[in-house]
PDB file of C-alpha atoms and ligand atoms in Angstrom:
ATOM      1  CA  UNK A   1     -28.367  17.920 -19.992  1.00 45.00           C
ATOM      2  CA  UNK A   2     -25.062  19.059 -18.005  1.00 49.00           C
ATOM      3  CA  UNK A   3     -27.179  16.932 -14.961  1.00 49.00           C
ATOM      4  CA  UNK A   4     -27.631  13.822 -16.794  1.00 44.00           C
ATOM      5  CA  UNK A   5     -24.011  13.751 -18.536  1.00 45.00           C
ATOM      6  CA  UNK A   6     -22.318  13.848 -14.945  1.00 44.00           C
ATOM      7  CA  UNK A   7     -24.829  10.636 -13.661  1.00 45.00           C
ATOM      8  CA  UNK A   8     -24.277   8.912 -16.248  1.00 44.00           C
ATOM      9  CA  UNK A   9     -20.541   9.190 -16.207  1.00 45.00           C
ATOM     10  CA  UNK A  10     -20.905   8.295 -12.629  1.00 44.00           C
ATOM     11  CA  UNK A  11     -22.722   5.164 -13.484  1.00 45.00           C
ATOM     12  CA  UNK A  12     -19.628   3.998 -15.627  1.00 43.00           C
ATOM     13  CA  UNK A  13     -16.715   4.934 -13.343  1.00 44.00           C
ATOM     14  CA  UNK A  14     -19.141   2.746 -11.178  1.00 47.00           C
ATOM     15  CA  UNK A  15     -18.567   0.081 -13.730  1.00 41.00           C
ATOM     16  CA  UNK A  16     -15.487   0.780 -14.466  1.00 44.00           C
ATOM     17  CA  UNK A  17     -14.603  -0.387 -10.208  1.00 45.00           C
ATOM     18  CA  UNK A  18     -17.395  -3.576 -10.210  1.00 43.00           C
ATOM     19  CA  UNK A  19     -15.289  -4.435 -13.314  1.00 41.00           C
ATOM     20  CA  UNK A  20     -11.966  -3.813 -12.139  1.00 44.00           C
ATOM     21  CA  UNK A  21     -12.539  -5.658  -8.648  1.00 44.00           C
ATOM     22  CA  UNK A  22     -14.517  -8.805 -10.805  1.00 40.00           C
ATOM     23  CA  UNK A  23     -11.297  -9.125 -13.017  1.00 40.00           C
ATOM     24  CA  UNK A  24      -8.983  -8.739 -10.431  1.00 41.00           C
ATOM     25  CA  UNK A  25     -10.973 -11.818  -7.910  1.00 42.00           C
ATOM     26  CA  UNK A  26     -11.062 -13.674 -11.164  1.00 39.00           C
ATOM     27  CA  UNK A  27      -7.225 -13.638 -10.742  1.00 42.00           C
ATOM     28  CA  UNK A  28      -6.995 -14.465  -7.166  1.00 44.00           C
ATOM     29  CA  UNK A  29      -5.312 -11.161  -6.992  1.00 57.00           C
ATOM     30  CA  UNK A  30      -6.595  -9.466  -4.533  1.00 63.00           C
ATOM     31  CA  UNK A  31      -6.247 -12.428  -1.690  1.00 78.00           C
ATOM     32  CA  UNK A  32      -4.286 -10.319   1.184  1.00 83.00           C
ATOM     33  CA  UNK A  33      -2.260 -12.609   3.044  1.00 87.00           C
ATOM     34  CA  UNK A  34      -2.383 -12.151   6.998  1.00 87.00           C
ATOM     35  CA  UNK A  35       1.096 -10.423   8.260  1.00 94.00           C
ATOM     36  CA  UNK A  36       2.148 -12.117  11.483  1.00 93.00           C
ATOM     37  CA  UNK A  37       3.004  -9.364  14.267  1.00 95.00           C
ATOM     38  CA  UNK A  38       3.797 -11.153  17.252  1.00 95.00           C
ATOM     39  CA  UNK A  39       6.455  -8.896  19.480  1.00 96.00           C
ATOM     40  CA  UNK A  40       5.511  -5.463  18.006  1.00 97.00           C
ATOM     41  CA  UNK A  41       3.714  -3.091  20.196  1.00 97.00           C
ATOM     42  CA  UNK A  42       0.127  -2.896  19.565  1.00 97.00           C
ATOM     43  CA  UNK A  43      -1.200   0.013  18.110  1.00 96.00           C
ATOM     44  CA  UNK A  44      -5.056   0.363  18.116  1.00 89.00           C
ATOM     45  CA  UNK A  45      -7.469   1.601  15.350  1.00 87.00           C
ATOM     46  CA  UNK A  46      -6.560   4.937  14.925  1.00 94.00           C
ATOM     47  CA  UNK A  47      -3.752   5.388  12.458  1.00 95.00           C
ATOM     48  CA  UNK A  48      -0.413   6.778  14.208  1.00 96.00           C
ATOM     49  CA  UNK A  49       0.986   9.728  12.279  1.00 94.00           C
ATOM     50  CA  UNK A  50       4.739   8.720  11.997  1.00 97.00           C
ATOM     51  CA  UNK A  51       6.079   5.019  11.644  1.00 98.00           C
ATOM     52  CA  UNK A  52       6.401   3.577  15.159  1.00 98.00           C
ATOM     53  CA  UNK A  53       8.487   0.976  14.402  1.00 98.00           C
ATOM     54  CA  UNK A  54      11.537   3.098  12.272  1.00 98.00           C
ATOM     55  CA  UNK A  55      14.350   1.144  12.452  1.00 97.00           C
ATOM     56  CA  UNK A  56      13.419  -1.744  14.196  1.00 98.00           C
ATOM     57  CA  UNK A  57      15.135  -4.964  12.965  1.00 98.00           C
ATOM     58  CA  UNK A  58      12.364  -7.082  14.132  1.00 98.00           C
ATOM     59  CA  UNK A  59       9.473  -4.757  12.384  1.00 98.00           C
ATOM     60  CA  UNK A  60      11.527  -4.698   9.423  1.00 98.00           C
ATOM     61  CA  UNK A  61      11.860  -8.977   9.061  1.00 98.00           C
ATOM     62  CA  UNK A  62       7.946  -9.124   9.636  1.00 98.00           C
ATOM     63  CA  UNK A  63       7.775  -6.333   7.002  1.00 98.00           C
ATOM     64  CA  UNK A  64      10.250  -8.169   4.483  1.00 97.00           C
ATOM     65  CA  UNK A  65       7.621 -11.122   4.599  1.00 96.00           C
ATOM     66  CA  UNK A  66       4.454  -8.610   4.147  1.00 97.00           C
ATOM     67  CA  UNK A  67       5.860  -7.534   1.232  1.00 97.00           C
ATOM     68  CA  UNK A  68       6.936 -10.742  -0.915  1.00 95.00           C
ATOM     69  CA  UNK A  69       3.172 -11.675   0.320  1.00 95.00           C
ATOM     70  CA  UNK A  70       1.462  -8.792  -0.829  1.00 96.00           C
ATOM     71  CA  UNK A  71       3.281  -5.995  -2.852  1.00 96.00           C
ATOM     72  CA  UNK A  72       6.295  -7.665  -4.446  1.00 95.00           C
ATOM     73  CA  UNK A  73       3.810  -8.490  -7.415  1.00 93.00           C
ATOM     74  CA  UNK A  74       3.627  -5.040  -8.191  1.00 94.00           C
ATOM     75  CA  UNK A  75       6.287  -3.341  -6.841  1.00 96.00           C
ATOM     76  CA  UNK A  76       9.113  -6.074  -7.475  1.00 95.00           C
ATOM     77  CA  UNK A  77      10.466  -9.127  -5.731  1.00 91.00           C
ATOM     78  CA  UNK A  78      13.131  -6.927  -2.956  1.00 89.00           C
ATOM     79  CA  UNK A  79      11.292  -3.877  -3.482  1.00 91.00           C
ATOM     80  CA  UNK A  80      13.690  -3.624  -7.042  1.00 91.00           C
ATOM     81  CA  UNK A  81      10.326  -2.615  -9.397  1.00 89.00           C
ATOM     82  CA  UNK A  82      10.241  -4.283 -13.350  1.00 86.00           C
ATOM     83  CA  UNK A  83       7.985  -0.819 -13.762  1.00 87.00           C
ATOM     84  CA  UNK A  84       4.678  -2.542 -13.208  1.00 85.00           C
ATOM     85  CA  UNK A  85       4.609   0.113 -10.292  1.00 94.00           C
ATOM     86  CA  UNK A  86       6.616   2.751  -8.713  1.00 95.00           C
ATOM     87  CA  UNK A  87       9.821   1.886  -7.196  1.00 96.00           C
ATOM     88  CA  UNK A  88       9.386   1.909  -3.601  1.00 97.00           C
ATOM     89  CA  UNK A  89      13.111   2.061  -2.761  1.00 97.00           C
ATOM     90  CA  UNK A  90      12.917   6.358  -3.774  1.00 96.00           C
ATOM     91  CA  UNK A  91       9.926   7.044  -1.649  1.00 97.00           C
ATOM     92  CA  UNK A  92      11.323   9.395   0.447  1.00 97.00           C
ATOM     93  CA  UNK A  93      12.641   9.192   4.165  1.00 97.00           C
ATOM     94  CA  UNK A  94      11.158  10.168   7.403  1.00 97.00           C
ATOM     95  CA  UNK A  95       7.561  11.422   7.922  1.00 97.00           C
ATOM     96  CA  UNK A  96       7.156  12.307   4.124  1.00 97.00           C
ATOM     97  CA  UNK A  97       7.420   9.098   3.213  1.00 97.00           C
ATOM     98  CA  UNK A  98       5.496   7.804   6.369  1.00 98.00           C
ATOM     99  CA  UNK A  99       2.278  10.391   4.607  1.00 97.00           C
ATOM    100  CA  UNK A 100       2.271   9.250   1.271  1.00 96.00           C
ATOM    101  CA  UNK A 101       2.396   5.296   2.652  1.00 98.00           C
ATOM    102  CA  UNK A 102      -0.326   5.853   4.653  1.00 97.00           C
ATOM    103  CA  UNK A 103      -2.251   7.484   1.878  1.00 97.00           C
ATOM    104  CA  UNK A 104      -1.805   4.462  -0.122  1.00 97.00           C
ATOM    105  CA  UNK A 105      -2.987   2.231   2.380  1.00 97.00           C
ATOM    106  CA  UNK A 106      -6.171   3.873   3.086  1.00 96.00           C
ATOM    107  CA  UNK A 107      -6.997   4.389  -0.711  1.00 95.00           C
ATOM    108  CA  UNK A 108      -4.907   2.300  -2.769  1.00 96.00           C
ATOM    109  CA  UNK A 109      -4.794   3.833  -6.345  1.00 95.00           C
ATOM    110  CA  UNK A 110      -7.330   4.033  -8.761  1.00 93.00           C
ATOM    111  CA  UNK A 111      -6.532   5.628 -12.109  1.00 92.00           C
ATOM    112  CA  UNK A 112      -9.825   6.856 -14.487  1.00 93.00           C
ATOM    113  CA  UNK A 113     -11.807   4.783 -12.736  1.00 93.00           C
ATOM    114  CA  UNK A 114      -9.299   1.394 -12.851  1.00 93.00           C
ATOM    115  CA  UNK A 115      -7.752  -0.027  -9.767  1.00 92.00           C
ATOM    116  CA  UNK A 116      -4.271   0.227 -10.200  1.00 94.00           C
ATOM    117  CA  UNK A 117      -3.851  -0.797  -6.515  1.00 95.00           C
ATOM    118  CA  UNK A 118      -6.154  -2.531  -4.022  1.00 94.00           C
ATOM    119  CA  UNK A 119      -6.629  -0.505  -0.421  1.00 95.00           C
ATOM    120  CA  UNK A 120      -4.853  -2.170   2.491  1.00 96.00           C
ATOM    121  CA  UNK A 121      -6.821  -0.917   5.068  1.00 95.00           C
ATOM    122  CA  UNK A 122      -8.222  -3.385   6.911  1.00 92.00           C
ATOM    123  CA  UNK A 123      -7.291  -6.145   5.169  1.00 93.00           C
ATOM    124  CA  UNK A 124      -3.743  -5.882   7.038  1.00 95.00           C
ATOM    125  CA  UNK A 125      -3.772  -5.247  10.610  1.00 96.00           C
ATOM    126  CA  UNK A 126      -1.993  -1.402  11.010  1.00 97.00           C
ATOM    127  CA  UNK A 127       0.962  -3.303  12.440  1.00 98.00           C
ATOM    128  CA  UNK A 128       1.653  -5.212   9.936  1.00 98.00           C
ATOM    129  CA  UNK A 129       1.345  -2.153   7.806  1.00 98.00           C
ATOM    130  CA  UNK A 130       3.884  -0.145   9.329  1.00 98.00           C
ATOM    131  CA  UNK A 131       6.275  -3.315   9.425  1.00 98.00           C
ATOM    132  CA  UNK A 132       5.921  -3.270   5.658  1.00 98.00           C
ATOM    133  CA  UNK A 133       7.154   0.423   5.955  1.00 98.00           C
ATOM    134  CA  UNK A 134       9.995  -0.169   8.387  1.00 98.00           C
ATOM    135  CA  UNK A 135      10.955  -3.015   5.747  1.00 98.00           C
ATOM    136  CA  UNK A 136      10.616   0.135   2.397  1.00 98.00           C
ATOM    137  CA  UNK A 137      12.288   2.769   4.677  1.00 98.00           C
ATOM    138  CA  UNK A 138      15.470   0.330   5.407  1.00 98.00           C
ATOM    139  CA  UNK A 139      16.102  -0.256   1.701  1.00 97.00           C
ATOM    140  CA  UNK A 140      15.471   3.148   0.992  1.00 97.00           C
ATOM    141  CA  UNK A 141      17.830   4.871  -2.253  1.00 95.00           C
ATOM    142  CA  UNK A 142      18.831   8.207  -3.213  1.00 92.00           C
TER     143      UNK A 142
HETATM  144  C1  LIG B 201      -1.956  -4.704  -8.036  1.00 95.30           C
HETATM  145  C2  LIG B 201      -0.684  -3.999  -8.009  1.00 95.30           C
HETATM  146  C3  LIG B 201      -0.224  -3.384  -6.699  1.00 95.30           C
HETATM  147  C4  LIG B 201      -0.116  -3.986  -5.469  1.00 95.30           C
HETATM  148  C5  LIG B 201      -0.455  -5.412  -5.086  1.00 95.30           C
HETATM  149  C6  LIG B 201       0.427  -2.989  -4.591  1.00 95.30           C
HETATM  150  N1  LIG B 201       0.627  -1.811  -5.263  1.00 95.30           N
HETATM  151 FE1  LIG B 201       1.372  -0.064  -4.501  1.00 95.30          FE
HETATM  152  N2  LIG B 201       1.069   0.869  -6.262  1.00 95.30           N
HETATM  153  C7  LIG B 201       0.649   0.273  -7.424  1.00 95.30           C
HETATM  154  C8  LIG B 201       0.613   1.257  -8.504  1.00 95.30           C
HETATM  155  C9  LIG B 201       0.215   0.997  -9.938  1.00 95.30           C
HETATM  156  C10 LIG B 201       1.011   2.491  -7.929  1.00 95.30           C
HETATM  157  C11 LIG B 201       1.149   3.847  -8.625  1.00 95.30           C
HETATM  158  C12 LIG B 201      -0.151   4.562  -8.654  1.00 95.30           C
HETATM  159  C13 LIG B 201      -0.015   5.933  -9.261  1.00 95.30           C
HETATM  160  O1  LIG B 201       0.612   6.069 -10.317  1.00 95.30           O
HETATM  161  O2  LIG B 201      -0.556   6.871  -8.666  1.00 95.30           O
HETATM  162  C14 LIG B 201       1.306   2.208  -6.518  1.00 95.30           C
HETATM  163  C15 LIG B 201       1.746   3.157  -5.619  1.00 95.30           C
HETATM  164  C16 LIG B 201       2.192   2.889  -4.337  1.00 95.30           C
HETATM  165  C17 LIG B 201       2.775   3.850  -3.429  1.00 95.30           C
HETATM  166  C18 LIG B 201       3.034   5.323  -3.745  1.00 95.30           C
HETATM  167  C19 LIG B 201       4.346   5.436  -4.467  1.00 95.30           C
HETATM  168  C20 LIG B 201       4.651   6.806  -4.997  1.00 95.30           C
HETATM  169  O3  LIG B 201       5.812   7.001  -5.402  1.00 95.30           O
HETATM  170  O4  LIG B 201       3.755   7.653  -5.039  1.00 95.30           O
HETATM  171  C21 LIG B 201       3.068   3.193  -2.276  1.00 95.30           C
HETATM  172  C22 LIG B 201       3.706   3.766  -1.009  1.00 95.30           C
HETATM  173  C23 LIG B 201       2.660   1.812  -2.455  1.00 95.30           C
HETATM  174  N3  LIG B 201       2.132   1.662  -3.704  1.00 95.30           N
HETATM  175  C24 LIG B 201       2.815   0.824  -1.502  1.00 95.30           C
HETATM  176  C25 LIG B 201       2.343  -0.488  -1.641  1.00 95.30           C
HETATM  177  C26 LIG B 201       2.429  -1.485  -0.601  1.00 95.30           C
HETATM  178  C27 LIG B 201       3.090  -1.279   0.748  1.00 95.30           C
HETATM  179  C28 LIG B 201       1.809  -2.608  -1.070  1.00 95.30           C
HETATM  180  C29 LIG B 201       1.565  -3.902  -0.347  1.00 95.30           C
HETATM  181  C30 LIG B 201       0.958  -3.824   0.963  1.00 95.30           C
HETATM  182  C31 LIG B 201       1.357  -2.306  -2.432  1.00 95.30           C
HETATM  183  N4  LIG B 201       1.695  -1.020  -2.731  1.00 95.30           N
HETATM  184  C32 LIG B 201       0.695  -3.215  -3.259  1.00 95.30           C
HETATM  185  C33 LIG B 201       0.314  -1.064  -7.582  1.00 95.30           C
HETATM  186  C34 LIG B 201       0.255  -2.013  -6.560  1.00 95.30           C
END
């Protein structure tokens, strides 16, 4: 009985994502929109551990861009959130921060079976990733 419970509630969180990505596509929503990264070192497939590009003023204007393209819908137009999603101005400094945004990226966020946010990866070269980071980071808040 136990067996059959557990496949069947796989079969619906199954649902539950088919759904979620069908609704989502029916709302153009999930479009990524290519982040230009001309003049930033390349970086590879493998994800780096720690933001390469901290503090780099040219990183951080491609970033600014990345973000009104692909995460100001959720997280707020200047990273200032209406509460749709977390506030990305308080995620915290440093290599903390750098774990958590990386974490994102790779699996987005899917709450009881709903995609609350779409995965990144590969959709947006690593470069223009950590750009978007470098951009978070420099309007980072207490
Ligand atoms: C469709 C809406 C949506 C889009 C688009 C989106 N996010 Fe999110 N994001 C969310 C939600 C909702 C959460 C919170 C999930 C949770 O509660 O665990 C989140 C969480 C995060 C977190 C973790 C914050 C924390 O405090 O734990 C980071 C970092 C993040 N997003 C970065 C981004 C970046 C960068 C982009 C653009 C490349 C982006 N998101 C695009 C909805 C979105």
């Amino acid at each position: 009985m136990r067996r059959i419970k557990t496949a069947a509630s796989g079969a619906l969180v199954a649902l539950g994502f088919a759904l979620a990505a069908g609704s989502a596509l029916g709302h153009g929503d999930v479009q990524p929109q290519p982040v230009k990264t001309d003049g930033l070192k390349p970086l590879g497939a493998e994800w780096v551990a720690e933001n390469p590009y901290k503090g780099d003023a040219h990183a951080i204007q491609i970033g600014a861009s990345g973000f009104n393209q692909n995460c100001a819908r959720c997280h707020g137009l200047e990273m200032i959130s209406g509460g749709l999603a977390p506030d990305l101005r308080y995620l915290p400094q440093g290599k903390e921060g750098d774990e958590y945004f990386v974490e994102r990226m790779r699996h987005g966020a899917v709450i009881n079976g709903v995609t609350k946010m779409p995965v990144f990866e590969g959709l947006i070269s690593q470069e223009g990733l950590w750009a978007i980071r470098s951009y978070i980071e420099s309007k980072h808040e207490e």
